[in-house]
Coordinates of C-alpha atoms in Angstrom, one line a residue:
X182 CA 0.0 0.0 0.0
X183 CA 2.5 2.2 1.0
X184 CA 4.8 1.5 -2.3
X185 CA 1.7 2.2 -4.4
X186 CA 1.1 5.8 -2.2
X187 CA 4.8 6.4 -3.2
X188 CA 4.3 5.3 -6.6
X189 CA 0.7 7.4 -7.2
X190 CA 2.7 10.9 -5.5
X191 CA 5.5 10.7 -8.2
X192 CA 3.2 9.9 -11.1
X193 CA 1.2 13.6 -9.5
X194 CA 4.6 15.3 -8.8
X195 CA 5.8 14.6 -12.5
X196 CA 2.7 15.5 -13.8
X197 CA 3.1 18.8 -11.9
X198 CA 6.3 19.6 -13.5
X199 CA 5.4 18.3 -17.4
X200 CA 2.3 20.7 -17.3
X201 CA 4.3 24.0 -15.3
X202 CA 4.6 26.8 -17.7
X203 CA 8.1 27.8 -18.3
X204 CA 8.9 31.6 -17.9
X205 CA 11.0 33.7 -19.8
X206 CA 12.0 37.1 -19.3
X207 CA 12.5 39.0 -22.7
X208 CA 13.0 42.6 -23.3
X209 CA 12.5 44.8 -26.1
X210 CA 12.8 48.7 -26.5
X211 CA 10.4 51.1 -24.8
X212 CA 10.1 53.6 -28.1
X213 CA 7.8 52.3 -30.7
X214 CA 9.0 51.0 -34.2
X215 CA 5.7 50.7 -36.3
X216 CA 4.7 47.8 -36.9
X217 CA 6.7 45.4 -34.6
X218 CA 6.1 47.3 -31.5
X219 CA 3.9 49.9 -30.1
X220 CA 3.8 52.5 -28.0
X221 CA 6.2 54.1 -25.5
X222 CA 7.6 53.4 -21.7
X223 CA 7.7 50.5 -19.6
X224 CA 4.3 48.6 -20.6
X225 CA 2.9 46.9 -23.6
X226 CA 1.0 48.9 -25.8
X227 CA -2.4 47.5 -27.2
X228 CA -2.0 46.5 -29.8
X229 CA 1.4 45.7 -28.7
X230 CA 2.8 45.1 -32.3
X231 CA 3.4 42.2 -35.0
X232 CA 6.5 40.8 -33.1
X233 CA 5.3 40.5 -29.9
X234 CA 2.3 39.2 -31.5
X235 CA 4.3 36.5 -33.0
X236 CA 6.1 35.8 -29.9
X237 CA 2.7 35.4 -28.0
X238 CA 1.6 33.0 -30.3
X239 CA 5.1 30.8 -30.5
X240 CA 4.3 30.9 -26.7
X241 CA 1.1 29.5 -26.5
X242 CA 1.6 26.5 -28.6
X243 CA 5.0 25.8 -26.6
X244 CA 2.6 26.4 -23.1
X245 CA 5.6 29.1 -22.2
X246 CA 5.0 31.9 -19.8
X247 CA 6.3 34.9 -21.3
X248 CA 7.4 38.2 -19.1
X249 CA 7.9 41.3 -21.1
X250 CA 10.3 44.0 -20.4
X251 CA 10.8 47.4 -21.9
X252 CA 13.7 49.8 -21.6
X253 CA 16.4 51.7 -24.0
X254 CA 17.3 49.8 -26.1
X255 CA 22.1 49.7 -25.0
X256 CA 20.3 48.8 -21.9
X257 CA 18.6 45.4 -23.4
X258 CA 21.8 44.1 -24.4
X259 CA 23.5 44.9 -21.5
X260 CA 21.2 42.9 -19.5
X261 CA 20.9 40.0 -22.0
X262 CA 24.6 39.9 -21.7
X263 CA 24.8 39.4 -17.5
X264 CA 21.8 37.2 -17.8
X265 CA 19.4 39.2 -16.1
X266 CA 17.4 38.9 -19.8
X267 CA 16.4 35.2 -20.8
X268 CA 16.0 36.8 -24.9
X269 CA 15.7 39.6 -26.3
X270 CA 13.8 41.2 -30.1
X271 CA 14.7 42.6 -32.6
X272 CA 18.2 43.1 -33.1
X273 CA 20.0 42.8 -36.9
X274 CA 23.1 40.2 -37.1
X275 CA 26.8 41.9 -35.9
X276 CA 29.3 39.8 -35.3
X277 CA 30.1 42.1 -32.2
X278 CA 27.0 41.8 -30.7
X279 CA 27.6 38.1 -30.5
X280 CA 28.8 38.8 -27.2
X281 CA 25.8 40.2 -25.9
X282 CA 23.1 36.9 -27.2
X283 CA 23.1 34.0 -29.0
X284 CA 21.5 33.9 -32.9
X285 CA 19.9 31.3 -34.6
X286 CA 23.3 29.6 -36.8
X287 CA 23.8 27.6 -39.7
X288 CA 27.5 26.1 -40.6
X289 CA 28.9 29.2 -39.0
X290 CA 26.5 31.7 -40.6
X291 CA 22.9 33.5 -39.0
X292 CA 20.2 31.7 -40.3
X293 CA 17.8 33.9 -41.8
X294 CA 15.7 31.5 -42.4
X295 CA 14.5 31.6 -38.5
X296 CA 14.7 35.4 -38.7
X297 CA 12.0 37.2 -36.5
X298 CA 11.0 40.1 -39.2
X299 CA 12.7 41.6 -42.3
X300 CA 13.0 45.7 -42.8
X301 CA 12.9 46.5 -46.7
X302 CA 13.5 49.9 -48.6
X303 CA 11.4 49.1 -51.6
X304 CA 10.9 51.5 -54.5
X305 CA 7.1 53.0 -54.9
X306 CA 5.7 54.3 -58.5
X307 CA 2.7 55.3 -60.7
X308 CA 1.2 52.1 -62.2
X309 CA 2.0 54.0 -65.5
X310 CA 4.9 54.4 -64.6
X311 CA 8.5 52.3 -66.3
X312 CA 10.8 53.2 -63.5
X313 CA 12.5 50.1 -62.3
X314 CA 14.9 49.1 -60.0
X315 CA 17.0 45.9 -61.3
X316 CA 18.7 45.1 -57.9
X317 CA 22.2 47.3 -58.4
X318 CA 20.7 50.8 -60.6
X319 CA 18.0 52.5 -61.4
X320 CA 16.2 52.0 -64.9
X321 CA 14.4 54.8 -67.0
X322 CA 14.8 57.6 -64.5
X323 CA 14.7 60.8 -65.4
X324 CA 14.3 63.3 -62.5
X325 CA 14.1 62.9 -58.5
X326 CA 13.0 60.0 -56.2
X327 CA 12.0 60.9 -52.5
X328 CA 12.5 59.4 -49.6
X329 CA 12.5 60.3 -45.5
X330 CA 14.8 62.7 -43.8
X331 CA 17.9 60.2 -41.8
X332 CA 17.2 57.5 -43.5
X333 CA 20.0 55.2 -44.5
X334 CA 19.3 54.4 -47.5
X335 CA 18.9 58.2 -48.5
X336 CA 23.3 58.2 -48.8
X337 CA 23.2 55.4 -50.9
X338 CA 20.6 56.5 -53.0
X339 CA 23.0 59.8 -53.4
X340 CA 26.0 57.9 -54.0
X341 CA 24.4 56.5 -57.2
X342 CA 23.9 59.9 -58.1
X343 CA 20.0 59.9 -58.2
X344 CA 18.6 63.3 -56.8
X345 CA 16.7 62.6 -53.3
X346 CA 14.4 64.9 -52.6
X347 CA 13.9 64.0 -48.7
X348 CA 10.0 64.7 -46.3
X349 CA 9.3 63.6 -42.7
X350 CA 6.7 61.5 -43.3
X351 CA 5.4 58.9 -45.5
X352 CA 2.4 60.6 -46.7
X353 CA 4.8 63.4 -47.4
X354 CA 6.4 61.3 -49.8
X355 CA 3.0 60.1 -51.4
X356 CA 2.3 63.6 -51.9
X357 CA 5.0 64.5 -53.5
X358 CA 4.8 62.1 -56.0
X359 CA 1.2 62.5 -56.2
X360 CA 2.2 66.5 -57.5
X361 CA 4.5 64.6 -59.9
X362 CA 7.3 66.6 -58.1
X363 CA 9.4 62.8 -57.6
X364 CA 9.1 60.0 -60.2
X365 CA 9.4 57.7 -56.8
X366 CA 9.1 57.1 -53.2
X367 CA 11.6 55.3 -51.7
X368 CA 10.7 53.6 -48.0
X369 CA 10.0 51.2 -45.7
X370 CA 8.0 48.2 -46.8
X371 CA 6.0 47.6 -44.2
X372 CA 5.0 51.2 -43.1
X373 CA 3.8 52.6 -46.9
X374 CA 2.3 49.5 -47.6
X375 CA 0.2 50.3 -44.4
X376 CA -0.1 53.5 -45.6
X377 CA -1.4 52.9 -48.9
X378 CA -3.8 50.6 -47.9
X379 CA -5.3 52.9 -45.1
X380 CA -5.5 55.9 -47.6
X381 CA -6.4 53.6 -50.6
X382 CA -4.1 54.9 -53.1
X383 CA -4.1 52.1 -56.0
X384 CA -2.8 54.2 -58.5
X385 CA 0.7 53.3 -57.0
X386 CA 2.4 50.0 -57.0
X387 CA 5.8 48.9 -55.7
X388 CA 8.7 47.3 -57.4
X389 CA 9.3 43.4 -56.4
X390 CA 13.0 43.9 -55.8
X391 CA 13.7 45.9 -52.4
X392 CA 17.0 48.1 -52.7
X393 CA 17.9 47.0 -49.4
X394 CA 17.0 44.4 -46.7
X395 CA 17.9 43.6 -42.8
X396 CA 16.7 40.4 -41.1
X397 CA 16.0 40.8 -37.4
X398 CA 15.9 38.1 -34.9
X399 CA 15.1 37.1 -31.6
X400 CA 18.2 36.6 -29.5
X401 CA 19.2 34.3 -26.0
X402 CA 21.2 35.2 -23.4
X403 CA 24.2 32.7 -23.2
X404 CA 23.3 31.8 -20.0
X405 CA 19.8 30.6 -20.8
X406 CA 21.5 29.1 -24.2
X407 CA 23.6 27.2 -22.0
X408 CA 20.8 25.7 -20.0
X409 CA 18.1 25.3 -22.6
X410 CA 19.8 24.4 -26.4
X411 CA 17.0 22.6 -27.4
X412 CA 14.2 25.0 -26.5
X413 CA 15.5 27.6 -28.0
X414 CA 16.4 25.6 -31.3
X415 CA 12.5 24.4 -30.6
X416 CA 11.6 28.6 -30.2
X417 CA 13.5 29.8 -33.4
X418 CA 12.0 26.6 -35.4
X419 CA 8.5 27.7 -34.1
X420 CA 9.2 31.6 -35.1
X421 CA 10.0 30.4 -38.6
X422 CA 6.8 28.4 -38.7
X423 CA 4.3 31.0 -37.7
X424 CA 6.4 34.1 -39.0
X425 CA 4.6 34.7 -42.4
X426 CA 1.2 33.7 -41.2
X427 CA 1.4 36.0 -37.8
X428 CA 2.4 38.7 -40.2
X429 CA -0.6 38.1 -43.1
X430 CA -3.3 37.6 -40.6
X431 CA -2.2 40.3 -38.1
X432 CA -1.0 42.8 -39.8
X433 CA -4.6 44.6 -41.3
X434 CA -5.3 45.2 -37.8
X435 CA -2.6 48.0 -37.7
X436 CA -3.8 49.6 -40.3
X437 CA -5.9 51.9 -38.3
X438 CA -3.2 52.8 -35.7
X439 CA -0.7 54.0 -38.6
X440 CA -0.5 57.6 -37.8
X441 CA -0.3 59.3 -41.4
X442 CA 2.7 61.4 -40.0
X443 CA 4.5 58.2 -40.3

């Protein structure tokens, strides 16, 4: 009797510990960066954007208990790297920041295929229009193309000795190529594709190939890499799985909460 008592209290205790929610602490930045996170300051925004989205739903189907944390984002990093941060989203592949968080790898190299979310510059034009962007130049253009004020890819666009004619906003940019004052827009793929399909301008399309891309991932702390290789292989296999639907389905909910000053 007393062997099956034993017996029946192990059986409960492991049962206990197979259905306990893991928790992980992952931070992110407290300024908004439309659309993978919202809002401003300490707490999740509502919506709280497409990548926390995506990492809600990874954590659902892998029953994991997720604690959010928001703060600038050197100081992320910094606490990934004493392990004070289980992960942390989204950061672009440097081989110095290796030191701060494990990436998903490949034979040596990040594998973007497990990437969290991609940021494109992608060249916007009239349907009419034949400008056309071939991957390395700039085909039948004639006059200016705009883009926004600091923007990174404004120097590069210079250096190939196109005109930039630079706005603050993305409906700046619409504009001016609405007054035919640009023959394109150059910008971010995700925030003028919100933007044209809140405003419903179908008289502009945008060309397939982007000028520039930069994958962005979700990152461990060495420490928790250490502990938990395969549930974070398990995590980054999940991301990849969901990624593209999370994104489709989600992502017309934003719409409304683009500001048009974006």
């Amino acid at each position: 009797m007393l062997k099956q008592t034993v017996i029946f209290l192990i059986c409960l205790l492991c049962s206990a510990f197979a259905t306990a929610q893991k928790t992980i602490q992952i931070g992110f930045n407290n300024v908004d960066s439309f659309p993978y996170f919202l809002g401003k300051g300490e707490q999740l925004s509502s919506p709280p954007g497409i990548s926390v989205d995506l990492i809600n739903h990874v954590s659902a189907v892998l029953n994991l208990n997720i604690n959010y944390q928001r703060m600038p984002g050197q100081r992320v990093l910094q606490s990934l790297k004493r392990g004070d941060l289980d992960a942390a989203f989204i950061f672009s592949y440097k081989e110095s920041r290796r030191e701060f968080g494990v990436y998903p790898m490949n034979d040596g190299k990040v594998d973007t295929t497990r990437r969290m979310d991609t940021l494109s510059y992608v060249l916007y034009r009239p349907v009419s229009s034949k400008l056309e962007w071939n991957g390395n130049s700039f085909e039948k253009l004639t006059g200016s193309l705009a883009a926004k004020l600091n923007y990174s890819i404004v120097a590069d666009i210079k250096k190939a000795g196109v005109d930039v004619i630079e706005g603050s906003s993305t409906s700046q940019l619409f504009e001016m190529l609405d007054a035919e004052r640009v023959e394109g827009v150059v910008d971010q793929e995700a925030i003028a594709d919100a933007y044209l399909q809140k405003t419903q301008k179908k008289h502009f399309e945008k060309v397939k190939i982007p000028l520039a891309e930069k994958h962005y991932y979700l990152i461990f702390s060495h420490q928790f890499a250490v502990q938990n290789p395969y549930l974070i292989d398990t995590i980054w296999n999940q991301v990849a799985a969901y990624r593209d639907q999370i994104y489709r389905t989600r992502m017309p909910s934003y719409y409304g909460y683009l500001d048009t000053t974006n």
